[in-house]
XYZ file of C-alpha atoms in Angstrom:
303
model
C 0.277 -0.360 0.468
C 1.704 2.994 -0.782
C 0.895 6.749 0.496
C 1.012 9.845 -0.702
C 2.125 12.961 3.150
C 1.541 16.644 1.641
C 2.407 18.679 5.266
C 1.584 22.437 5.946
C 3.157 25.066 5.160
C 1.525 27.878 3.617
C 2.457 29.393 0.044
C 4.928 26.602 0.298
C 1.867 24.164 -1.047
C 2.899 25.069 -4.172
C 6.061 23.603 -4.479
C 4.978 20.405 -2.765
C 2.474 20.480 -5.642
C 5.210 20.079 -8.266
C 6.921 17.597 -6.187
C 3.431 15.334 -5.980
C 3.096 16.198 -10.595
C 6.735 14.813 -10.895
C 5.914 11.482 -9.045
C 2.241 11.275 -10.102
C 2.722 11.562 -14.354
C 6.222 11.052 -14.647
C 7.088 9.253 -11.544
C 3.579 6.991 -12.333
C 3.233 6.629 -9.539
C -0.058 5.333 -8.105
C -1.901 6.500 -4.584
C -3.737 4.409 -2.414
C -3.978 7.164 0.771
C -3.893 10.451 0.556
C -2.830 13.195 3.577
C -2.542 16.342 4.462
C -1.936 18.407 6.962
C -3.191 22.121 6.570
C -1.651 23.191 2.620
C -1.273 19.882 1.729
C -4.879 19.319 2.856
C -5.964 21.805 -0.200
C -3.537 19.833 -2.848
C -4.456 15.477 -1.763
C -8.579 16.066 -3.375
C -7.502 16.918 -6.875
C -4.378 14.794 -7.138
C -6.298 11.491 -6.072
C -7.970 12.879 -8.888
C -5.505 13.613 -11.183
C -6.792 16.549 -11.632
C -3.090 18.595 -11.728
C -3.317 20.509 -14.345
C -6.878 22.462 -12.548
C -5.069 21.774 -8.783
C -1.839 24.074 -10.491
C -4.071 26.403 -11.897
C -6.369 27.506 -8.002
C -3.402 27.073 -5.843
C -0.806 28.853 -8.166
C -3.952 32.177 -8.225
C -4.392 31.899 -4.711
C -3.866 35.638 -3.657
C -4.607 37.648 0.085
C -8.483 38.346 -0.706
C -8.752 34.578 -2.009
C -8.251 33.562 1.383
C -9.381 36.182 3.665
C -13.283 38.316 4.015
C -10.918 40.285 6.942
C -7.220 40.761 6.841
C -6.368 40.820 9.711
C -2.867 42.993 8.814
C -1.252 44.482 6.837
C 1.586 43.770 3.555
C 4.147 47.033 2.759
C 7.666 46.517 1.139
C 10.581 48.665 2.733
C 13.659 50.532 2.091
C 15.603 47.536 0.719
C 12.264 46.007 -1.481
C 11.643 43.286 1.143
C 8.065 42.555 1.858
C 6.858 43.187 6.043
C 3.904 41.970 7.242
C 2.129 44.397 10.235
C -0.746 44.488 12.373
C -4.016 45.915 10.693
C -4.107 47.280 14.028
C -7.840 48.528 13.946
C -9.240 45.617 11.919
C -7.883 43.459 14.940
C -9.888 45.958 17.445
C -13.245 46.383 15.133
C -12.826 42.044 15.372
C -12.256 42.464 19.544
C -15.099 44.695 19.838
C -17.942 42.773 17.770
C -16.928 39.716 19.912
C -14.208 37.608 17.434
C -12.076 35.102 19.464
C -9.145 35.264 16.503
C -7.172 38.804 14.083
C -9.190 37.084 10.814
C -11.466 36.040 9.232
C -10.594 32.978 6.332
C -14.364 32.722 5.128
C -13.786 32.703 1.645
C -11.362 29.594 1.749
C -14.623 28.015 2.392
C -16.189 29.499 -0.229
C -12.944 28.883 -2.605
C -12.592 25.710 -1.162
C -16.198 24.458 -1.950
C -15.862 26.266 -5.490
C -12.948 24.567 -7.185
C -14.141 20.575 -4.971
C -17.203 19.851 -6.531
C -19.733 17.795 -5.402
C -19.416 15.191 -8.385
C -15.548 15.067 -7.374
C -16.437 14.769 -3.712
C -18.689 11.470 -4.501
C -16.093 9.548 -7.632
C -13.357 10.030 -4.577
C -15.357 8.077 -2.198
C -16.775 5.114 -3.983
C -12.501 5.009 -4.965
C -10.256 2.650 -3.657
C -8.392 4.967 -2.809
C -8.561 7.360 0.881
C -8.292 10.922 1.289
C -7.446 11.598 4.610
C -7.527 15.746 6.377
C -5.614 16.415 9.636
C -7.004 18.873 11.835
C -6.032 19.367 15.583
C -9.449 18.910 17.527
C -8.560 22.010 21.171
C -11.431 21.625 22.985
C -10.558 17.740 23.722
C -6.543 18.546 23.072
C -5.944 15.578 20.194
C -6.054 15.614 17.171
C -7.841 13.866 14.707
C -7.506 12.360 11.262
C -10.610 12.610 8.787
C -11.275 10.283 5.745
C -12.963 10.793 3.095
C -15.399 7.787 3.560
C -16.789 8.674 6.680
C -18.306 12.287 5.870
C -20.174 13.930 3.492
C -20.013 17.038 1.160
C -19.925 19.286 3.904
C -18.329 18.473 6.315
C -15.661 16.974 4.033
C -15.309 21.289 3.008
C -15.524 21.376 6.303
C -12.379 19.484 6.988
C -10.127 21.477 4.805
C -10.431 24.594 6.142
C -10.162 23.842 9.543
C -7.557 21.493 8.729
C -5.719 25.141 7.143
C -7.111 27.394 10.002
C -3.721 28.867 11.035
C -5.192 30.434 14.386
C -4.860 33.313 15.666
C -4.262 34.987 12.411
C -7.633 32.973 10.867
C -10.887 31.152 11.873
C -11.524 29.282 14.677
C -14.555 26.808 13.765
C -16.618 25.409 15.810
C -17.681 22.858 14.666
C -19.807 18.862 16.150
C -19.641 21.196 19.592
C -15.610 21.674 19.380
C -13.944 23.479 18.316
C -11.587 23.146 15.515
C -7.913 24.843 14.303
C -5.301 24.467 11.628
C -4.131 20.974 11.812
C 0.009 21.400 11.747
C -0.561 22.090 15.660
C -0.041 18.498 16.201
C 0.350 16.701 13.292
C 2.337 18.989 10.556
C 3.508 16.375 9.334
C 1.360 13.093 9.291
C 3.794 10.183 8.369
C 2.677 7.411 11.487
C -1.001 8.014 11.003
C -0.638 6.677 7.477
C 1.587 3.701 8.377
C -0.932 2.850 10.798
C -3.278 2.985 8.275
C -1.202 0.229 6.095
C 1.111 2.152 3.997
C 3.647 0.074 3.219
C 5.543 3.067 1.106
C 5.680 6.538 2.055
C 6.205 9.621 0.071
C 6.353 12.728 2.124
C 6.189 15.865 0.448
C 7.654 18.064 3.958
C 7.781 21.604 2.720
C 10.513 22.926 4.920
C 13.969 22.720 4.035
C 15.474 19.243 5.907
C 18.341 21.961 8.232
C 18.151 25.295 9.727
C 19.834 27.697 7.206
C 19.445 31.144 9.042
C 18.762 33.272 11.729
C 15.544 35.151 12.557
C 16.121 39.179 12.716
C 14.771 40.115 16.230
C 10.702 40.219 16.357
C 9.475 44.513 15.257
C 6.180 43.379 15.870
C 2.825 41.789 17.591
C 2.344 40.003 14.678
C 6.512 38.866 13.557
C 6.315 37.698 17.169
C 3.226 35.882 17.507
C 5.159 34.211 14.003
C 8.501 33.923 15.128
C 6.885 31.584 18.286
C 4.024 29.927 16.110
C 7.121 28.820 13.779
C 8.893 27.383 17.048
C 6.207 25.481 17.967
C 5.829 24.128 14.702
C 9.760 23.564 13.039
C 9.864 21.287 16.890
C 6.417 20.002 15.658
C 7.315 18.935 12.223
C 10.878 17.322 13.943
C 8.647 15.037 15.849
C 6.647 14.221 13.159
C 9.249 13.274 10.990
C 11.682 11.625 14.129
C 8.565 9.485 15.189
C 7.571 9.070 11.547
C 10.654 7.322 11.098
C 10.509 5.007 14.000
C 7.374 3.188 13.209
C 8.005 2.754 9.157
C 11.311 0.581 10.969
C 8.987 -0.953 12.861
C 6.654 -1.756 10.659
C 8.645 -2.614 7.603
C 7.881 0.281 5.451
C 9.819 2.864 3.347
C 10.274 6.588 3.527
C 10.662 8.757 0.796
C 10.779 11.628 1.893
C 11.443 15.141 -0.166
C 12.579 18.877 1.504
C 12.753 21.635 -0.140
C 16.356 22.105 -1.133
C 16.384 25.956 -0.241
C 14.244 27.989 2.084
C 11.875 29.485 -0.034
C 9.852 31.967 2.163
C 9.794 33.329 6.160
C 6.372 34.301 5.660
C 4.230 31.272 4.365
C 1.219 33.391 5.385
C 2.014 35.733 1.676
C 0.789 34.537 -1.005
C 1.932 35.796 -4.624
C 1.324 34.314 -8.620
C 4.758 34.861 -10.209
C 6.302 33.180 -7.207
C 4.214 30.288 -6.295
C 4.105 29.488 -10.323
C 8.511 30.056 -9.440
C 8.377 27.565 -6.603
C 5.154 24.443 -8.465
C 8.012 23.969 -11.130
C 10.826 24.533 -8.804
C 9.152 21.773 -6.933
C 8.431 19.210 -10.267
C 12.229 20.189 -11.177
C 13.357 19.222 -7.768
C 11.952 15.951 -8.196
C 13.169 14.862 -11.450
C 16.470 15.060 -10.525
C 16.040 14.465 -6.669
C 14.694 10.976 -8.771
C 17.179 11.206 -11.188
C 20.142 10.567 -9.186
C 18.059 7.753 -5.957
C 17.622 5.623 -9.931
C 21.411 6.097 -10.486
C 22.487 4.859 -7.539
C 19.856 1.759 -7.642
C 21.843 0.885 -11.412
C 24.741 1.379 -9.989
C 24.044 -0.522 -6.872
């Protein structure tokens, strides 16, 4: 049983899409299980449908307005041409005055998901032999939950994809089935172990981060950058733990793991979505996967 796992990573998901495209189209990888967290959950349904051109067009065209109905921050360029992000204080204050629990809201993303994954496509996936699984964090019960398309209605499945992507407190906090839910990456950003627990004997894992940290973060300049740095620290720790646990589970079950990291640092803020940049990342992911697999194939031939 073969599985494809795609980690969280915001706009860096475009790189993961390029890697997956190469594996499916050129390496002819056929997967029984597709498992995604956060931005990975946005990709896997269409990858399972083999509608790669469609999801590439959708994903690389996403911008801030596609995601936020209430964007909590502003983006501007400094004198060196670099983008800086700061909290939009008036919007955040307005949100708090009207009783919001979060800085911003991402209801536009929920609409985008429903507009791009049709009920017919959902039914096709539900009736197929493949399984598509979404990772979410249940904050009320303090647990990670994995939502299979086989056990969901169309509306619920769209909700789970949306919830998996909600990077709170900057995006929506969703109450569903009596519990509060948020980004699956808060507990399982690289769900390798879950894939193995579901029976996978070989897992292709796309990790939207470099294998080794290549930079030191600058001192926090504002509330947004401080909270962002804290979130990134937590996510990086969780990611490394997930990979370590996944490797242990693989060795225990005799499974094979193929890891695909980003070879270079793509961005220090994955909440910025720019079409040109993400289109380049998609192509970079494709080329990286091609290079990596050619090297692996050459090593196997020499052995």
